[in-house]
CSV table of C-alpha atoms in Angstrom, one decimal:
chain,number,residue,atom,x,y,z
A,1,UNK,CA,17.6,-16.3,-6.8
A,2,UNK,CA,18.3,-12.6,-7.2
A,3,UNK,CA,21.0,-11.8,-9.7
A,4,UNK,CA,23.0,-10.0,-7.0
A,5,UNK,CA,23.6,-13.4,-5.3
A,6,UNK,CA,25.3,-14.8,-8.5
A,7,UNK,CA,28.3,-12.6,-7.5
A,8,UNK,CA,28.4,-14.5,-4.1
A,9,UNK,CA,28.5,-17.9,-5.9
A,10,UNK,CA,31.3,-16.6,-8.2
A,11,UNK,CA,33.3,-15.5,-5.2
A,12,UNK,CA,32.7,-18.8,-3.4
A,13,UNK,CA,34.1,-20.7,-6.4
A,14,UNK,CA,37.1,-18.3,-6.8
A,15,UNK,CA,38.1,-18.8,-3.1
A,16,UNK,CA,37.7,-22.6,-3.4
A,17,UNK,CA,39.9,-22.5,-6.5
A,18,UNK,CA,42.5,-20.7,-4.3
A,19,UNK,CA,42.4,-23.8,-2.0
A,20,UNK,CA,40.5,-21.9,0.8
A,21,UNK,CA,37.8,-23.3,3.1
A,22,UNK,CA,34.7,-21.2,2.9
A,23,UNK,CA,31.5,-20.8,4.9
A,24,UNK,CA,28.4,-20.3,2.8
A,25,UNK,CA,25.2,-19.0,4.5
A,26,UNK,CA,21.7,-19.3,3.0
A,27,UNK,CA,18.8,-17.4,4.7
A,28,UNK,CA,16.1,-19.9,5.5
A,29,UNK,CA,13.6,-17.7,7.3
A,30,UNK,CA,13.3,-14.2,8.7
A,31,UNK,CA,11.2,-12.8,11.5
A,32,UNK,CA,10.1,-9.2,11.8
A,33,UNK,CA,11.9,-6.6,9.8
A,34,UNK,CA,15.0,-8.6,8.9
A,35,UNK,CA,16.2,-7.0,5.6
A,36,UNK,CA,17.3,-10.0,3.5
A,37,UNK,CA,15.0,-12.3,1.5
A,38,UNK,CA,14.8,-16.1,1.9
A,39,UNK,CA,17.4,-17.8,-0.3
A,40,UNK,CA,19.9,-14.9,-0.1
A,41,UNK,CA,23.5,-15.8,0.2
A,42,UNK,CA,26.6,-14.7,2.2
A,43,UNK,CA,30.1,-16.3,2.0
A,44,UNK,CA,33.3,-15.7,3.9
A,45,UNK,CA,36.7,-17.4,4.2
A,46,UNK,CA,36.9,-16.2,7.8
A,47,UNK,CA,38.4,-12.8,6.8
A,48,UNK,CA,37.0,-11.6,3.5
A,49,UNK,CA,33.3,-11.6,2.8
A,50,UNK,CA,30.8,-11.2,0.0
A,51,UNK,CA,27.0,-10.8,0.2
A,52,UNK,CA,25.1,-10.2,3.3
A,53,UNK,CA,23.3,-11.9,6.2
A,54,UNK,CA,21.4,-9.0,7.5
A,55,UNK,CA,22.5,-5.9,5.6
A,56,UNK,CA,25.4,-5.3,8.0
A,57,UNK,CA,24.2,-6.2,11.5
A,58,UNK,CA,25.4,-9.7,11.9
A,59,UNK,CA,28.4,-10.3,9.6
A,60,UNK,CA,31.1,-9.3,12.1
A,61,UNK,CA,29.4,-11.4,14.9
A,62,UNK,CA,29.2,-14.4,12.5
A,63,UNK,CA,32.9,-14.2,11.6
A,64,UNK,CA,33.8,-13.8,15.3
A,65,UNK,CA,31.9,-17.0,16.1
A,66,UNK,CA,33.5,-18.7,13.2
A,67,UNK,CA,37.0,-17.8,14.4
A,68,UNK,CA,36.0,-19.0,17.9
A,69,UNK,CA,35.6,-22.5,16.4
A,70,UNK,CA,31.9,-22.7,15.5
A,71,UNK,CA,30.4,-23.9,12.2
A,72,UNK,CA,32.9,-26.6,11.2
A,73,UNK,CA,30.3,-29.2,10.4
A,74,UNK,CA,29.6,-29.7,6.7
A,75,UNK,CA,26.0,-28.3,7.2
A,76,UNK,CA,24.2,-26.9,10.2
A,77,UNK,CA,21.2,-24.7,11.1
A,78,UNK,CA,21.8,-21.5,13.0
A,79,UNK,CA,19.1,-19.2,14.3
A,80,UNK,CA,20.4,-15.8,15.3
A,81,UNK,CA,18.9,-15.2,18.8
A,82,UNK,CA,18.7,-18.8,20.0
A,83,UNK,CA,22.5,-18.8,20.8
A,84,UNK,CA,21.9,-15.9,23.1
A,85,UNK,CA,19.4,-17.5,25.4
A,86,UNK,CA,20.2,-17.0,29.0
A,87,UNK,CA,22.6,-14.1,28.3
A,88,UNK,CA,21.9,-10.5,28.9
A,89,UNK,CA,22.0,-9.7,25.2
A,90,UNK,CA,19.1,-8.8,23.0
A,91,UNK,CA,18.0,-11.8,20.9
A,92,UNK,CA,17.0,-9.6,17.9
A,93,UNK,CA,18.6,-7.6,15.3
A,94,UNK,CA,18.8,-3.8,15.9
A,95,UNK,CA,15.9,-3.5,13.5
A,96,UNK,CA,13.8,-5.9,15.6
A,97,UNK,CA,14.0,-8.9,13.3
A,98,UNK,CA,15.5,-12.4,13.6
A,99,UNK,CA,17.2,-14.7,11.0
A,100,UNK,CA,17.5,-18.5,10.5
A,101,UNK,CA,20.5,-19.7,8.5
A,102,UNK,CA,21.8,-22.7,6.7
A,103,UNK,CA,25.6,-22.7,7.3
A,104,UNK,CA,27.8,-24.9,5.1
A,105,UNK,CA,31.5,-25.4,5.6
A,106,UNK,CA,32.8,-26.2,2.2
A,107,UNK,CA,36.4,-27.4,1.5
A,108,UNK,CA,38.0,-27.7,-1.9
A,109,UNK,CA,37.1,-31.0,-3.6
A,110,UNK,CA,36.0,-32.3,-6.9
A,111,UNK,CA,32.4,-32.8,-5.6
A,112,UNK,CA,32.3,-29.2,-4.2
A,113,UNK,CA,33.6,-27.7,-7.4
A,114,UNK,CA,31.1,-29.7,-9.5
A,115,UNK,CA,28.2,-28.7,-7.4
A,116,UNK,CA,29.0,-25.0,-7.3
A,117,UNK,CA,29.8,-24.9,-11.0
A,118,UNK,CA,26.4,-26.5,-11.8
A,119,UNK,CA,24.7,-24.2,-9.3
A,120,UNK,CA,26.2,-21.1,-10.9
A,121,UNK,CA,25.2,-22.3,-14.3
A,122,UNK,CA,21.6,-22.9,-13.3
A,123,UNK,CA,21.5,-19.5,-11.5
A,124,UNK,CA,22.7,-17.7,-14.6
A,125,UNK,CA,20.1,-19.5,-16.7
A,126,UNK,CA,17.4,-17.8,-14.6
A,127,UNK,CA,15.0,-20.7,-14.4
A,128,UNK,CA,13.5,-22.3,-11.3
A,129,UNK,CA,15.2,-25.0,-9.4
A,130,UNK,CA,15.5,-26.6,-5.9
A,131,UNK,CA,18.7,-27.1,-3.9
A,132,UNK,CA,18.8,-30.0,-1.5
A,133,UNK,CA,21.2,-30.2,1.4
A,134,UNK,CA,21.5,-33.2,3.7
A,135,UNK,CA,22.1,-32.6,7.4
A,136,UNK,CA,23.4,-34.8,10.2
A,137,UNK,CA,25.7,-36.8,8.0
A,138,UNK,CA,29.4,-37.2,7.3
A,139,UNK,CA,30.7,-35.4,4.3
A,140,UNK,CA,28.7,-33.2,2.0
A,141,UNK,CA,25.5,-34.4,0.4
A,142,UNK,CA,23.9,-31.7,-1.9
A,143,UNK,CA,22.1,-31.7,-5.2
A,144,UNK,CA,20.1,-29.6,-7.5
A,145,UNK,CA,16.8,-30.6,-9.1
A,146,UNK,CA,14.3,-28.9,-11.4
A,147,UNK,CA,11.3,-30.1,-9.5
A,148,UNK,CA,8.7,-27.6,-8.4
A,149,UNK,CA,8.3,-26.7,-4.7
A,150,UNK,CA,5.2,-25.1,-3.1
A,151,UNK,CA,7.2,-23.4,-0.3
A,152,UNK,CA,10.4,-21.3,-0.5
A,153,UNK,CA,12.1,-23.6,2.1
A,154,UNK,CA,11.2,-27.1,3.3
A,155,UNK,CA,12.9,-28.2,6.5
A,156,UNK,CA,13.0,-31.7,8.0
A,157,UNK,CA,15.4,-33.1,10.7
A,158,UNK,CA,17.9,-34.4,8.2
A,159,UNK,CA,17.2,-32.3,5.0
A,160,UNK,CA,16.8,-28.7,3.8
A,161,UNK,CA,15.2,-27.8,0.5
A,162,UNK,CA,15.6,-24.3,-0.8
A,163,UNK,CA,13.4,-23.3,-3.8
A,164,UNK,CA,14.8,-20.7,-6.1
A,165,UNK,CA,12.2,-19.2,-8.5
A,166,UNK,CA,12.8,-17.9,-11.9
A,167,UNK,CA,14.2,-14.3,-11.7
A,168,UNK,CA,12.1,-11.3,-12.1
A,169,UNK,CA,12.5,-9.5,-15.5
A,170,UNK,CA,12.1,-6.0,-16.9
A,171,UNK,CA,11.5,-5.5,-20.6
A,172,UNK,CA,12.2,-1.9,-21.5
A,173,UNK,CA,10.6,-0.7,-24.8
A,174,UNK,CA,12.6,2.0,-26.5
A,175,UNK,CA,16.0,3.7,-26.0
A,176,UNK,CA,15.8,6.8,-23.7
A,177,UNK,CA,17.7,8.5,-20.9
A,178,UNK,CA,15.0,7.4,-18.5
A,179,UNK,CA,15.2,3.8,-19.9
A,180,UNK,CA,18.9,3.7,-19.3
A,181,UNK,CA,18.5,4.8,-15.7
A,182,UNK,CA,15.7,2.3,-15.2
A,183,UNK,CA,18.0,-0.5,-16.6
A,184,UNK,CA,20.8,0.5,-14.1
A,185,UNK,CA,18.4,0.4,-11.2
A,186,UNK,CA,16.7,-2.8,-12.2
A,187,UNK,CA,20.0,-4.6,-12.6
A,188,UNK,CA,21.2,-3.3,-9.2
A,189,UNK,CA,17.9,-4.7,-7.8
A,190,UNK,CA,18.6,-8.1,-9.2
A,191,UNK,CA,16.2,-8.1,-12.2
A,192,UNK,CA,17.0,-9.6,-15.6
A,193,UNK,CA,16.8,-6.7,-18.0
A,194,UNK,CA,16.0,-6.6,-21.7
A,195,UNK,CA,15.9,-3.5,-23.9
A,196,UNK,CA,14.5,-3.4,-27.4
A,197,UNK,CA,14.1,-0.8,-30.1
A,198,UNK,CA,13.9,-0.5,-33.9
A,199,UNK,CA,15.3,3.0,-34.3
A,200,UNK,CA,18.9,2.3,-35.1
A,201,UNK,CA,19.5,6.0,-35.5
A,202,UNK,CA,19.5,6.2,-31.7
A,203,UNK,CA,22.0,3.5,-31.2
A,204,UNK,CA,24.9,5.7,-30.1
A,205,UNK,CA,22.8,7.2,-27.3
A,206,UNK,CA,22.7,3.9,-25.4
A,207,UNK,CA,25.9,3.8,-23.5
A,208,UNK,CA,24.9,1.3,-20.7
A,209,UNK,CA,26.1,-1.7,-22.7
A,210,UNK,CA,26.9,-5.2,-21.5
A,211,UNK,CA,30.6,-4.4,-21.9
A,212,UNK,CA,30.1,-1.7,-19.2
A,213,UNK,CA,28.1,-4.0,-16.9
A,214,UNK,CA,24.7,-3.1,-18.4
A,215,UNK,CA,22.6,-4.6,-21.2
A,216,UNK,CA,22.9,-4.4,-25.0
A,217,UNK,CA,19.9,-3.3,-27.1
A,218,UNK,CA,18.0,-6.0,-29.0
A,219,UNK,CA,17.2,-4.5,-32.4
A,220,UNK,CA,13.8,-6.1,-32.9
A,221,UNK,CA,10.1,-5.2,-33.1
A,222,UNK,CA,9.0,-4.8,-29.4
A,223,UNK,CA,5.9,-7.1,-29.9
A,224,UNK,CA,8.2,-10.0,-30.9
A,225,UNK,CA,10.4,-9.6,-27.8
A,226,UNK,CA,7.4,-9.3,-25.5
A,227,UNK,CA,5.8,-12.4,-27.1
A,228,UNK,CA,9.0,-14.3,-26.5
A,229,UNK,CA,9.9,-13.2,-23.0
A,230,UNK,CA,6.9,-11.9,-21.0
A,231,UNK,CA,5.5,-14.1,-18.3
A,232,UNK,CA,4.0,-13.7,-14.8
A,233,UNK,CA,7.4,-12.4,-13.4
A,234,UNK,CA,7.9,-9.8,-16.0
A,235,UNK,CA,7.4,-6.0,-16.0
A,236,UNK,CA,6.9,-4.4,-19.4
A,237,UNK,CA,7.9,-0.8,-19.4
A,238,UNK,CA,7.1,1.4,-22.4
A,239,UNK,CA,9.6,4.2,-22.2
A,240,UNK,CA,10.2,5.3,-25.8
A,241,UNK,CA,7.7,8.1,-25.7
A,242,UNK,CA,7.0,7.0,-29.3
A,243,UNK,CA,3.7,5.2,-30.2
A,244,UNK,CA,5.5,3.2,-32.9
A,245,UNK,CA,7.5,1.5,-30.2
A,246,UNK,CA,5.3,1.8,-27.0
A,247,UNK,CA,2.0,0.8,-28.5
A,248,UNK,CA,3.3,-2.1,-30.4
A,249,UNK,CA,4.9,-3.6,-27.4
A,250,UNK,CA,1.9,-2.9,-25.1
A,251,UNK,CA,-0.4,-4.6,-27.6
A,252,UNK,CA,1.5,-7.9,-27.0
A,253,UNK,CA,1.9,-7.2,-23.3
A,254,UNK,CA,-1.8,-7.1,-22.7
A,255,UNK,CA,-2.0,-10.7,-24.1
A,256,UNK,CA,0.7,-11.8,-21.7
A,257,UNK,CA,0.7,-12.6,-18.0
A,258,UNK,CA,3.1,-9.8,-17.2
A,259,UNK,CA,2.6,-8.6,-13.6
A,260,UNK,CA,3.3,-5.0,-14.5
A,261,UNK,CA,2.5,-2.9,-17.6
A,262,UNK,CA,3.6,0.7,-17.5
A,263,UNK,CA,4.0,3.6,-20.0
A,264,UNK,CA,5.7,6.9,-19.7
A,265,UNK,CA,3.9,10.1,-20.7
A,266,UNK,CA,1.7,12.9,-19.4
A,267,UNK,CA,-1.9,12.4,-18.4
A,268,UNK,CA,-3.0,13.8,-21.7
A,269,UNK,CA,-0.6,11.4,-23.6
A,270,UNK,CA,-1.9,8.5,-21.5
A,271,UNK,CA,-5.5,9.2,-22.3
A,272,UNK,CA,-4.7,9.4,-26.0
A,273,UNK,CA,-2.8,6.1,-25.7
A,274,UNK,CA,-5.7,4.4,-24.0
A,275,UNK,CA,-8.0,5.5,-26.7
A,276,UNK,CA,-5.7,4.0,-29.4
A,277,UNK,CA,-5.3,0.7,-27.5
A,278,UNK,CA,-9.1,0.5,-27.1
A,279,UNK,CA,-9.6,1.1,-30.8
A,280,UNK,CA,-6.9,-1.1,-32.2
A,281,UNK,CA,-6.8,-3.9,-29.7
A,282,UNK,CA,-10.5,-3.9,-28.7
A,283,UNK,CA,-9.5,-3.5,-25.1
A,284,UNK,CA,-12.1,-2.7,-22.5
A,285,UNK,CA,-11.8,-0.1,-19.7
A,286,UNK,CA,-11.3,-3.0,-17.3
A,287,UNK,CA,-8.4,-4.4,-19.4
A,288,UNK,CA,-6.7,-1.0,-19.3
A,289,UNK,CA,-6.7,-1.0,-15.5
A,290,UNK,CA,-3.6,-3.2,-15.9
A,291,UNK,CA,-1.7,-0.3,-17.4
A,292,UNK,CA,0.2,2.0,-15.0
A,293,UNK,CA,0.1,5.3,-16.9
A,294,UNK,CA,1.6,7.8,-16.3
A,295,UNK,CA,4.1,5.3,-15.0
A,296,UNK,CA,5.8,5.5,-11.6
A,297,UNK,CA,5.0,6.7,-8.1
A,298,UNK,CA,4.0,10.3,-7.8
A,299,UNK,CA,7.1,11.7,-6.0
A,300,UNK,CA,7.5,14.9,-8.1
A,301,UNK,CA,10.2,13.4,-10.3
A,302,UNK,CA,11.8,15.7,-12.9
A,303,UNK,CA,15.2,14.3,-14.0
A,304,UNK,CA,15.7,11.0,-15.8
A,305,UNK,CA,17.2,9.4,-12.6
A,306,UNK,CA,14.3,10.6,-10.4
A,307,UNK,CA,11.8,9.3,-12.9
A,308,UNK,CA,13.6,6.0,-13.0
A,309,UNK,CA,13.5,5.7,-9.2
A,310,UNK,CA,9.7,6.4,-9.3
A,311,UNK,CA,9.2,3.7,-12.0
A,312,UNK,CA,11.2,1.0,-10.2
A,313,UNK,CA,9.7,1.9,-6.9
A,314,UNK,CA,6.2,1.3,-8.4
A,315,UNK,CA,7.3,-2.0,-10.1
A,316,UNK,CA,8.7,-3.2,-6.7
A,317,UNK,CA,5.5,-2.1,-5.0
A,318,UNK,CA,3.3,-4.2,-7.3
A,319,UNK,CA,5.7,-7.2,-7.2
A,320,UNK,CA,5.4,-7.2,-3.4
A,321,UNK,CA,1.6,-6.8,-3.5
A,322,UNK,CA,1.7,-3.4,-1.7
A,323,UNK,CA,-1.4,-1.2,-2.3
A,324,UNK,CA,-1.1,2.5,-2.9
A,325,UNK,CA,-3.3,3.1,0.1
A,326,UNK,CA,-0.6,1.4,2.3
A,327,UNK,CA,2.1,3.9,1.3
């Protein structure tokens, strides 16, 4: 689950606590250029809404159908486009895609409260889990399990299983203006963000704190944090521009399964860093191909925000298995 969808779950619970009936939509499958990922959430009480089905194309149409009396079963499947068969209306989104939804009508009850509270807790813990929803039955039959699933969604005539993977993470090594902008963008994109440094003299320069919706700095040696947190869904970003921070964290990152390793600096700085890592860590030229340095897509970035955009764009590119040649 993306962290951005946690807000949808919180809103769903708030509305239920207000004794409202709500409709919770989960994206099961997309076709073509539909802009929302599988597992993404949308909730409405018939008037207010939170989250998105399609980035803005379908929400009004969904609520109009809702107010016309549709979607009052506890759980049902809805494919946008199928309901238009035989009508002189395009069966696709304006962008050319199509979307298949799980639609749940949830009314306030002890069972519903307990399920959503547990779901929110599990989502905030950031580990992988599976949500099971029974179809074609009276009442609501849903559960969460920690079993592993090989597919994002498994459908059968009477059951839907949605697999939520562990969230993607960014570990930012070192306090900097670029690092603060990267943290903001990464959190907006749904990443779990960690920032570490050992230079307490720079503490006052980090203003994007948890109190302000950001992340607090962990004052620890970067190699320790990387050893603790880095896995196959982690990007390690060396942005201190200080070898005492960057090199130390990267040494551990090369021993991890992190999907992205990147370091800020000029081409000259990057060459010098590679020589140090070869010498100290006994890394080969092949090993060093994992390191994106200078970090970020080459879009002519100059300001901290522009550089941060280039960095996160490259992280997302690698996460989504897009080659540079395809850009």
